[in-house]
């Protein structure tokens, strides 16, 4: 694989993972967190740009801020900075552009972040979809952007307070020549006042601040280690919990990271390496997991630093998303790694195409002939809120409210719920169990609890009563996600009366691999059964039958 070139946060990259493989944490077990749960540890945070404005919205900066290359001319196919089109169905006020009408004939309108209703809507979406905290992006506020960014902080604070969300300031030092002195000035004179809000994020009792950009091998961030260490130490002295938005290869000091910044990176309370543009496929994400993330996690644990990695939906304009498979793999990899929290890149980044906010669903909802891709770009229809719903699933998986799974739980189109597990919390029995590991543990919905038969005595069986006969065609068995790889030889039987059983799937070795969620699917010809029995005759890792989940699905 190739080594990525010098990187800009706003530059779309296509480099894949590279590097020397690091050893996996045994069994996928997580290192202990440096910090207890708070507003970023144990939480889902989304980066929030809040940087779109339109003529007539009252923003001090004026014009089409971040919609147009020339902000004093309306956005059009030849004057644009965006690659994705927002869905405006929940936004009260849209602003007409110079784009052609949408494919359905409606005028092509865009929203303004400066409208309080827009911000309120975005934070309502966060509340409804399990996003705990918003990281409000703050670029150099000493230029013409400053007054607008100051006002956006007030709007975000109001929305966070109204919706029960948290927020914190995330300084991006890109192009900020006098950052070392002016960041301190800005925090002291303006931003620190917002920590009085009950909505301002805190971790370990300290107000959270992030500095994004130290150590990048890029001319837009030329700061030397001493200047970076000075800023981090100063923020700590103000009582802040300081997060570092750092290069992907921060630990090795290669590729997108300059050498000599190890002391800077290890001075942060938490590390959040940047991932946008680094991986084009789920396989690339897996490569980063093995070659980068595992080693990062171990390094952070060794230094008492919280690890808050990026998860991202993929660049829609480049066709990375695969109707949610890319995003789910990103989330799954970081949850199975044991990351202390997740940082979603980003909530409203329509410029780079990696937004999770509601997005146009089809060509009918993007400007005609613009070439802008909608969510159905790969032929699979997706509802506008699909990536918000996947984020909600990821939040539940992070909090262990649903089992760790490599398969995304939510279908792309709203209103078509995922198949119901007919065995969930139904009566379960077994041939035997050891200690307290009874059959009920396999149907309680908790991936961490499990059934284990008496040891050194095969065959053994585990059985569930669905309560009524159903036509079924798939059973999924699971083991706790941190367990090492093993193969169990199992046979599946079905019965309508609980006494006379027939074979639904012949005995076969079923592999449980932590890399794929420690789950094994048994598919078979549709059959009517009320009682499903799994017969265990061998286990390569332990002399007993074992299952943390026994799921049954209708044909």
Coordinates of C-alpha atoms in Angstrom, one line a residue:
X1 CA 0.0 0.0 0.0
X2 CA 1.1 3.6 -0.6
X3 CA 2.3 6.1 1.9
X4 CA 0.0 9.2 2.1
X5 CA 1.3 12.5 0.9
X6 CA 1.3 15.6 3.0
X7 CA -2.2 16.2 4.2
X8 CA -4.5 19.0 4.7
X9 CA -7.7 18.7 6.8
X10 CA -9.7 20.1 3.9
X11 CA -7.9 18.0 1.3
X12 CA -9.7 14.8 0.2
X13 CA -7.2 11.9 0.3
X14 CA -7.3 8.4 -1.1
X15 CA -4.2 6.9 0.6
X16 CA -4.7 3.4 2.1
X17 CA -3.2 2.1 5.3
X18 CA 0.4 1.2 5.4
X19 CA 3.0 0.3 8.0
X20 CA 4.4 -2.4 10.2
X21 CA 1.8 -4.6 11.8
X22 CA 1.4 -4.3 15.5
X23 CA 0.3 -7.2 17.7
X24 CA -3.4 -7.4 18.5
X25 CA -4.5 -7.0 22.0
X26 CA -5.2 -10.6 23.2
X27 CA -8.8 -11.5 22.6
X28 CA -9.6 -7.9 21.6
X29 CA -9.6 -6.9 25.3
X30 CA -9.4 -3.2 25.9
X31 CA -6.8 -1.6 28.1
X32 CA -8.2 0.2 31.1
X33 CA -9.3 3.8 30.5
X34 CA -7.1 6.5 31.9
X35 CA -10.3 8.4 32.9
X36 CA -13.8 7.4 34.2
X37 CA -16.9 8.0 32.1
X38 CA -17.7 11.7 31.5
X39 CA -18.7 13.9 28.6
X40 CA -16.1 12.5 26.2
X41 CA -14.9 9.2 27.8
X42 CA -17.7 6.6 27.3
X43 CA -19.4 9.1 25.0
X44 CA -20.0 9.8 21.3
X45 CA -18.8 13.2 20.2
X46 CA -19.5 14.6 16.7
X47 CA -17.4 17.4 15.1
X48 CA -19.7 20.3 14.4
X49 CA -18.5 22.9 11.8
X50 CA -21.5 25.3 12.0
X51 CA -19.8 27.4 9.3
X52 CA -22.5 27.8 6.6
X53 CA -24.1 31.2 6.1
X54 CA -26.2 32.9 3.4
X55 CA -27.0 36.4 2.4
X56 CA -29.8 37.8 4.5
X57 CA -29.2 35.5 7.5
X58 CA -27.6 38.3 9.6
X59 CA -24.2 36.7 9.9
X60 CA -21.5 39.4 10.3
X61 CA -19.2 37.7 7.7
X62 CA -21.8 38.1 5.0
X63 CA -22.3 36.2 1.7
X64 CA -22.3 32.5 1.1
X65 CA -19.7 31.4 3.7
X66 CA -18.5 27.9 3.0
X67 CA -21.1 27.3 0.3
X68 CA -19.2 29.2 -2.5
X69 CA -15.5 29.6 -3.4
X70 CA -16.4 33.3 -4.0
X71 CA -18.7 33.9 -1.1
X72 CA -20.0 37.0 -2.6
X73 CA -21.5 35.1 -5.5
X74 CA -24.3 32.5 -5.1
X75 CA -23.2 28.8 -5.2
X76 CA -23.5 27.1 -8.5
X77 CA -21.9 24.1 -10.2
X78 CA -18.9 26.4 -11.1
X79 CA -18.8 28.3 -7.8
X80 CA -19.1 25.8 -5.0
X81 CA -17.2 24.2 -2.1
X82 CA -19.5 21.3 -1.4
X83 CA -19.7 17.7 -2.7
X84 CA -22.9 16.6 -0.9
X85 CA -26.4 18.1 -0.8
X86 CA -28.2 18.5 2.5
X87 CA -31.8 17.4 3.1
X88 CA -33.8 20.5 4.3
X89 CA -37.0 18.8 5.2
X90 CA -36.6 19.7 8.9
X91 CA -35.2 23.2 8.4
X92 CA -37.6 26.2 8.4
X93 CA -35.6 28.5 6.1
X94 CA -33.8 27.7 2.9
X95 CA -31.9 30.2 0.7
X96 CA -32.2 30.1 -3.1
X97 CA -29.0 29.4 -5.0
X98 CA -27.7 29.6 -8.6
X99 CA -27.8 25.8 -8.9
X100 CA -30.3 24.3 -11.4
X101 CA -33.6 23.1 -9.8
X102 CA -33.6 19.8 -8.0
X103 CA -34.3 16.7 -10.0
X104 CA -37.9 16.9 -8.8
X105 CA -38.3 20.5 -10.1
X106 CA -38.1 22.2 -6.7
X107 CA -35.7 25.2 -6.3
X108 CA -32.2 24.3 -5.1
X109 CA -32.0 25.9 -1.6
X110 CA -29.4 25.6 1.1
X111 CA -29.5 26.2 4.9
X112 CA -27.7 28.7 7.1
X113 CA -26.0 27.6 10.2
X114 CA -26.5 31.2 11.5
X115 CA -30.3 30.5 11.8
X116 CA -30.9 29.4 15.4
X117 CA -33.6 27.0 14.2
X118 CA -31.0 25.2 12.0
X119 CA -28.7 24.7 15.0
X120 CA -31.6 23.7 17.2
X121 CA -32.6 21.1 14.6
X122 CA -29.1 19.7 14.4
X123 CA -28.9 19.3 18.1
X124 CA -32.3 17.7 18.3
X125 CA -31.0 15.2 15.8
X126 CA -28.0 14.6 18.1
X127 CA -30.3 14.0 21.0
X128 CA -32.5 11.6 19.1
X129 CA -29.6 9.6 17.8
X130 CA -27.4 9.1 20.8
X131 CA -24.7 11.8 20.2
X132 CA -23.7 13.1 23.6
X133 CA -21.4 15.9 22.7
X134 CA -20.6 18.4 19.9
X135 CA -17.1 19.6 19.3
X136 CA -17.6 23.1 17.9
X137 CA -14.8 23.9 15.4
X138 CA -13.0 27.2 16.0
X139 CA -10.5 28.4 13.4
X140 CA -8.4 31.6 13.8
X141 CA -11.0 34.0 15.3
X142 CA -8.8 37.1 14.8
X143 CA -9.7 37.5 11.1
X144 CA -13.0 38.3 9.5
X145 CA -14.5 35.0 10.6
X146 CA -14.2 35.9 14.3
X147 CA -17.5 37.7 15.0
X148 CA -19.5 35.0 13.2
X149 CA -17.7 32.2 15.0
X150 CA -18.3 34.1 18.3
X151 CA -22.0 34.3 17.6
X152 CA -22.1 30.6 16.5
X153 CA -20.7 29.6 19.9
X154 CA -23.6 31.4 21.6
X155 CA -26.1 29.6 19.3
X156 CA -24.5 26.2 19.9
X157 CA -24.6 26.8 23.6
X158 CA -28.3 27.7 23.5
X159 CA -29.1 24.6 21.4
X160 CA -27.0 22.3 23.7
X161 CA -28.7 23.7 26.8
X162 CA -32.1 23.2 25.2
X163 CA -31.5 19.6 24.1
X164 CA -29.5 18.3 27.0
X165 CA -26.4 17.9 24.8
X166 CA -22.8 18.9 25.7
X167 CA -20.4 20.9 23.6
X168 CA -16.8 22.0 23.8
X169 CA -14.4 24.3 21.8
X170 CA -12.2 22.6 19.3
X171 CA -9.4 24.9 18.1
X172 CA -8.1 24.2 14.6
X173 CA -4.7 25.8 14.2
X174 CA -4.6 25.5 10.4
X175 CA -3.1 28.8 9.0
X176 CA -3.2 30.5 12.4
X177 CA 0.2 32.2 12.3
X178 CA 0.0 33.7 15.8
X179 CA -1.7 30.8 17.4
X180 CA 0.7 30.5 20.4
X181 CA -0.4 33.8 21.9
X182 CA -3.8 34.4 20.3
X183 CA -5.3 31.0 21.3
X184 CA -4.6 31.9 24.9
X185 CA -6.0 35.4 24.4
X186 CA -9.2 34.0 22.8
X187 CA -9.7 31.4 25.5
X188 CA -9.2 33.9 28.4
X189 CA -11.2 36.7 26.9
X190 CA -14.1 34.8 25.2
X191 CA -14.4 31.1 25.2
X192 CA -13.7 30.3 28.8
X193 CA -16.8 32.2 29.8
X194 CA -18.9 29.5 28.1
X195 CA -17.6 26.9 30.6
X196 CA -20.1 28.4 33.1
X197 CA -22.9 26.7 31.0
X198 CA -24.2 23.4 32.4
X199 CA -24.0 22.2 28.7
X200 CA -20.2 22.8 28.5
X201 CA -18.5 19.4 28.3
X202 CA -16.4 18.3 31.3
X203 CA -14.1 15.3 31.8
X204 CA -12.6 14.5 35.1
X205 CA -14.3 17.6 36.4
X206 CA -12.4 19.8 34.0
X207 CA -13.8 21.8 31.0
X208 CA -12.8 20.1 27.7
X209 CA -10.8 21.9 25.0
X210 CA -9.3 20.3 21.9
X211 CA -6.4 21.6 19.8
X212 CA -6.4 20.1 16.3
X213 CA -3.3 20.3 14.1
X214 CA -0.1 20.0 16.2
X215 CA 2.5 17.9 14.6
X216 CA 1.0 17.6 11.1
X217 CA 3.6 17.5 8.3
X218 CA 1.9 20.3 6.4
X219 CA 2.9 23.9 5.7
X220 CA -0.4 25.1 7.1
X221 CA 0.7 24.0 10.6
X222 CA 4.4 24.9 10.9
X223 CA 4.5 25.1 14.7
X224 CA 7.6 23.7 16.5
X225 CA 7.2 21.3 19.4
X226 CA 8.2 24.0 22.0
X227 CA 5.3 26.2 21.0
X228 CA 2.8 23.4 21.0
X229 CA 4.0 22.2 24.5
X230 CA 3.6 25.7 25.8
X231 CA 0.0 26.0 24.6
X232 CA -0.9 22.5 26.1
X233 CA 0.7 23.4 29.4
X234 CA -1.1 26.7 29.5
X235 CA -4.5 25.2 28.9
X236 CA -3.8 22.6 31.6
X237 CA -2.9 25.4 33.9
X238 CA -6.3 26.9 33.2
X239 CA -7.8 23.7 34.6
X240 CA -8.8 22.3 31.2
X241 CA -8.9 18.6 30.0
X242 CA -7.0 18.9 26.7
X243 CA -7.6 16.7 23.7
X244 CA -5.1 16.5 20.8
X245 CA -6.4 16.2 17.3
X246 CA -3.3 14.6 15.9
X247 CA -2.0 13.0 12.7
X248 CA -2.9 9.4 11.9
X249 CA 0.7 8.3 12.2
X250 CA 1.5 10.4 15.4
X251 CA 2.9 7.4 17.3
X252 CA 5.6 6.6 14.6
X253 CA 6.2 10.2 13.5
X254 CA 6.0 9.3 9.8
X255 CA 3.8 10.0 6.8
X256 CA 1.4 12.7 7.9
X257 CA 3.2 13.3 11.2
X258 CA 6.5 15.2 11.6
X259 CA 9.2 13.5 13.7
X260 CA 10.1 14.9 17.1
X261 CA 6.6 15.5 18.4
X262 CA 6.3 12.5 20.7
X263 CA 6.5 14.7 23.8
X264 CA 3.8 17.0 22.4
X265 CA 1.4 14.1 21.7
X266 CA 2.0 12.5 25.1
X267 CA 1.3 15.9 26.9
X268 CA -2.4 15.6 26.0
X269 CA -5.0 14.1 28.3
X270 CA -6.6 12.4 25.3
X271 CA -5.6 11.6 21.7
X272 CA -7.9 11.7 18.7
X273 CA -6.0 10.8 15.5
X274 CA -7.4 12.1 12.2
X275 CA -8.8 9.6 9.8
X276 CA -10.7 11.5 7.1
X277 CA -9.4 10.5 3.6
X278 CA -7.1 7.8 4.8
X279 CA -9.2 4.7 4.0
X280 CA -11.4 4.1 1.0
X281 CA -12.8 0.6 1.8
X282 CA -13.7 -1.4 4.9
X283 CA -10.6 -3.5 4.2
X284 CA -8.5 -0.4 4.5
X285 CA -10.2 0.3 7.8
X286 CA -9.2 -3.2 8.9
X287 CA -5.6 -2.6 7.9
X288 CA -5.5 0.6 9.9
X289 CA -7.0 -1.3 12.8
X290 CA -4.2 -3.9 12.8
X291 CA -1.3 -1.6 11.8
X292 CA -2.2 1.6 13.5
X293 CA -5.1 1.6 16.0
X294 CA -4.0 -1.4 18.1
X295 CA -0.6 0.1 18.6
X296 CA -2.1 3.5 19.3
X297 CA -4.4 2.1 22.0
X298 CA -1.5 0.3 23.7
X299 CA 0.7 3.4 23.6
X300 CA -2.1 5.6 25.1
X301 CA -2.7 3.0 27.8
X302 CA 1.0 2.9 28.7
X303 CA 1.0 6.7 29.1
X304 CA -2.3 7.2 30.9
X305 CA -3.9 8.9 27.9
X306 CA -7.5 8.4 26.8
X307 CA -7.9 7.2 23.3
X308 CA -10.8 8.9 21.4
X309 CA -10.4 7.8 17.8
X310 CA -12.3 9.1 14.7
X311 CA -15.1 7.1 13.2
X312 CA -16.4 8.3 9.9
X313 CA -19.2 7.5 7.4
X314 CA -16.9 7.8 4.3
X315 CA -16.7 10.2 1.5
X316 CA -20.0 10.1 -0.3
X317 CA -18.7 11.9 -3.4
X318 CA -16.0 9.2 -3.8
X319 CA -18.4 6.3 -3.4
X320 CA -16.9 5.0 -0.1
X321 CA -20.0 4.6 1.9
X322 CA -21.4 1.2 0.6
X323 CA -24.9 2.0 2.1
X324 CA -23.5 2.0 5.7
X325 CA -21.0 -0.9 5.6
X326 CA -18.0 1.5 5.7
X327 CA -19.3 3.6 8.6
X328 CA -20.3 0.5 10.6
X329 CA -16.9 -1.1 10.1
X330 CA -15.3 2.1 11.3
X331 CA -17.5 2.1 14.5
X332 CA -17.2 -1.7 15.0
X333 CA -13.4 -1.6 14.8
X334 CA -13.0 1.1 17.4
X335 CA -15.6 -0.5 19.8
X336 CA -14.0 -3.9 19.6
X337 CA -10.6 -2.3 20.2
X338 CA -11.9 -0.8 23.4
X339 CA -11.6 2.9 22.6
X340 CA -12.6 5.1 25.5
X341 CA -14.9 7.2 23.3
X342 CA -15.8 7.9 19.7
X343 CA -15.3 11.0 17.7
X344 CA -17.5 11.2 14.6
X345 CA -15.9 13.0 11.7
X346 CA -18.1 15.0 11.0
X347 CA -21.7 16.0 11.6
X348 CA -22.2 18.7 9.0
X349 CA -19.2 18.4 6.7
X350 CA -20.9 18.8 3.3
X351 CA -17.7 20.2 1.9
X352 CA -15.8 16.9 2.2
X353 CA -18.8 14.6 1.8
X354 CA -18.3 12.9 5.2
X355 CA -21.4 14.3 6.9
X356 CA -23.8 12.3 9.0
X357 CA -26.5 15.0 9.0
X358 CA -29.6 14.4 6.9
X359 CA -28.6 14.2 3.2
X360 CA -30.4 14.1 -0.2
X361 CA -31.6 10.6 -0.8
X362 CA -31.7 10.4 -4.6
X363 CA -31.2 12.4 -7.8
X364 CA -34.7 13.9 -7.3
X365 CA -33.3 15.8 -4.3
X366 CA -30.0 17.2 -5.7
X367 CA -29.6 19.9 -8.4
X368 CA -30.2 18.4 -11.9
X369 CA -27.0 17.8 -13.8
X370 CA -24.8 18.8 -10.9
X371 CA -23.1 15.4 -10.6
X372 CA -23.6 15.5 -6.8
X373 CA -24.1 12.0 -5.4
X374 CA -27.1 11.2 -3.3
X375 CA -27.3 8.5 -0.6
X376 CA -28.5 5.9 -3.2
X377 CA -25.4 6.4 -5.3
X378 CA -24.5 2.7 -5.2
X379 CA -28.0 1.6 -6.1
X380 CA -29.3 1.0 -2.6
X381 CA -32.0 3.4 -1.3
X382 CA -31.1 5.0 2.0
X383 CA -33.3 7.3 4.1
X384 CA -32.0 10.9 4.7
X385 CA -31.4 10.1 8.4
X386 CA -29.6 6.8 7.8
X387 CA -26.2 7.8 9.1
X388 CA -27.8 9.3 12.1
X389 CA -29.5 6.0 12.8
X390 CA -26.3 4.1 12.4
X391 CA -24.7 6.5 14.8
X392 CA -27.4 5.7 17.3
X393 CA -26.6 2.0 16.9
X394 CA -22.9 2.7 17.4
X395 CA -23.6 4.6 20.6
X396 CA -25.6 1.7 21.9
X397 CA -22.8 -0.7 21.0
X398 CA -20.2 1.5 22.7
X399 CA -22.3 1.5 25.9
X400 CA -22.9 -2.3 25.7
X401 CA -26.6 -1.8 25.3
X402 CA -26.4 -4.1 22.2
X403 CA -23.9 -6.8 21.6
X404 CA -20.7 -6.1 19.6
X405 CA -21.5 -7.0 16.0
X406 CA -19.7 -6.7 12.7
X407 CA -23.1 -6.5 10.9
X408 CA -24.8 -3.1 10.9
X409 CA -28.1 -3.5 12.9
X410 CA -30.1 -0.8 11.0
X411 CA -31.4 -1.2 7.4
X412 CA -30.8 1.7 5.0
X413 CA -34.5 2.6 4.6
X414 CA -36.4 3.8 7.6
X415 CA -39.6 1.9 8.3
X416 CA -38.1 -1.5 7.5
X417 CA -36.9 -2.6 10.9
X418 CA -34.2 -5.3 11.2
X419 CA -35.4 -8.8 11.7
X420 CA -36.6 -9.6 15.2
X421 CA -34.7 -12.2 17.2
X422 CA -37.5 -14.6 18.0
X423 CA -35.5 -16.2 20.8
X424 CA -34.8 -13.0 22.8
X425 CA -35.7 -13.5 26.4
X426 CA -37.7 -16.7 25.6
X427 CA -37.5 -19.7 28.0
X428 CA -34.3 -21.6 27.5
X429 CA -33.2 -25.0 28.7
X430 CA -30.0 -27.1 28.5
X431 CA -28.6 -30.6 28.9
X432 CA -26.3 -29.2 31.7
X433 CA -24.5 -26.1 32.8
X434 CA -21.5 -25.3 34.9
X435 CA -21.4 -22.9 37.9
X436 CA -23.8 -20.0 37.3
X437 CA -23.6 -20.1 33.5
X438 CA -27.2 -21.3 32.8
X439 CA -29.2 -21.4 29.5
X440 CA -31.0 -18.1 30.2
X441 CA -27.7 -16.3 29.6
X442 CA -27.8 -17.2 25.9
X443 CA -31.1 -15.4 25.3
X444 CA -30.8 -12.3 27.6
X445 CA -29.5 -10.0 24.9
X446 CA -26.2 -9.4 26.8
X447 CA -23.2 -10.4 24.7
X448 CA -21.0 -10.6 27.8
X449 CA -23.1 -13.3 29.7
X450 CA -23.0 -16.9 28.4
X451 CA -24.1 -20.5 28.8
X452 CA -21.5 -23.1 29.4
X453 CA -22.2 -26.8 29.7
X454 CA -20.7 -29.3 32.1
X455 CA -17.0 -29.7 31.1
X456 CA -15.4 -32.8 29.5
X457 CA -18.7 -34.4 28.5
X458 CA -20.0 -34.2 25.0
X459 CA -22.6 -34.1 23.5
X460 CA -24.4 -31.2 25.1
X461 CA -27.4 -29.1 24.0
X462 CA -28.9 -25.7 24.4
X463 CA -32.6 -25.2 23.5
X464 CA -35.1 -22.3 23.3
X465 CA -38.9 -22.3 23.2
X466 CA -40.2 -19.6 20.8
X467 CA -43.6 -19.7 22.4
X468 CA -45.4 -20.5 19.2
X469 CA -44.5 -22.3 15.9
X470 CA -42.8 -20.1 13.4
X471 CA -41.3 -20.5 10.0
X472 CA -37.6 -20.0 10.5
X473 CA -34.5 -20.2 8.4
X474 CA -31.5 -18.8 10.3
X475 CA -29.9 -19.2 13.7
X476 CA -27.0 -17.1 14.9
X477 CA -24.7 -18.2 17.7
X478 CA -22.4 -15.9 19.6
X479 CA -19.6 -15.9 22.1
X480 CA -18.4 -12.9 24.3
X481 CA -16.6 -10.5 21.9
X482 CA -13.3 -10.6 23.8
X483 CA -12.9 -14.4 23.7
X484 CA -10.2 -16.0 21.5
X485 CA -10.9 -17.7 18.2
X486 CA -12.4 -21.2 18.4
X487 CA -14.4 -23.8 16.4
X488 CA -17.4 -25.6 17.9
X489 CA -19.0 -28.5 16.1
X490 CA -22.8 -28.1 16.3
X491 CA -26.0 -29.6 14.9
X492 CA -29.3 -27.7 14.7
X493 CA -32.6 -29.4 15.4
X494 CA -36.2 -28.2 15.4
X495 CA -39.4 -29.4 16.9
X496 CA -43.1 -28.3 17.0
X497 CA -43.9 -30.2 20.3
X498 CA -40.6 -30.2 22.2
X499 CA -40.3 -33.9 22.2
X500 CA -39.8 -35.1 18.6
X501 CA -36.9 -33.3 16.9
X502 CA -35.7 -33.3 13.3
X503 CA -32.4 -32.1 11.9
X504 CA -32.4 -28.6 10.4
X505 CA -28.6 -28.3 9.9
X506 CA -26.2 -31.3 10.0
X507 CA -23.2 -31.3 12.4
X508 CA -20.5 -29.0 11.2
X509 CA -17.6 -27.0 12.5
X510 CA -18.7 -23.3 13.2
X511 CA -15.9 -20.8 13.6
X512 CA -16.1 -18.0 16.2
X513 CA -13.6 -15.3 15.4
X514 CA -13.3 -12.0 17.4
X515 CA -12.3 -10.3 14.2
X516 CA -15.9 -10.9 12.9
X517 CA -17.7 -10.4 16.2
X518 CA -17.4 -14.0 17.5
X519 CA -20.7 -14.9 15.8
X520 CA -21.6 -17.9 13.6
X521 CA -24.6 -18.0 11.3
X522 CA -26.4 -21.2 10.5
X523 CA -28.7 -20.9 7.5
X524 CA -31.0 -23.7 6.5
X525 CA -34.1 -24.5 4.4
X526 CA -37.2 -22.8 5.9
X527 CA -38.9 -25.0 8.5
X528 CA -41.7 -24.7 11.0
X529 CA -40.6 -25.1 14.6
X530 CA -41.4 -23.8 18.0
X531 CA -38.4 -25.4 19.8
X532 CA -34.8 -24.9 18.4
X533 CA -32.1 -27.1 19.9
X534 CA -28.3 -26.7 19.2
X535 CA -26.3 -29.9 19.9
X536 CA -22.6 -29.4 20.7
X537 CA -20.1 -32.2 20.1
X538 CA -16.7 -30.5 20.1
X539 CA -15.0 -27.2 21.0
X540 CA -11.4 -26.5 20.0
X541 CA -10.7 -24.1 22.8
X542 CA -12.6 -25.5 25.8
X543 CA -14.1 -28.9 26.7
X544 CA -17.7 -27.7 26.8
X545 CA -20.5 -26.2 24.8
X546 CA -20.6 -22.4 25.0
X547 CA -22.8 -19.7 23.7
X548 CA -23.4 -16.1 24.8
X549 CA -26.3 -15.7 22.3
X550 CA -28.7 -18.0 20.6
X551 CA -30.7 -15.9 18.1
X552 CA -33.5 -17.3 15.9
X553 CA -34.9 -15.5 12.8
X554 CA -38.0 -16.0 10.7
X555 CA -37.7 -17.0 7.1

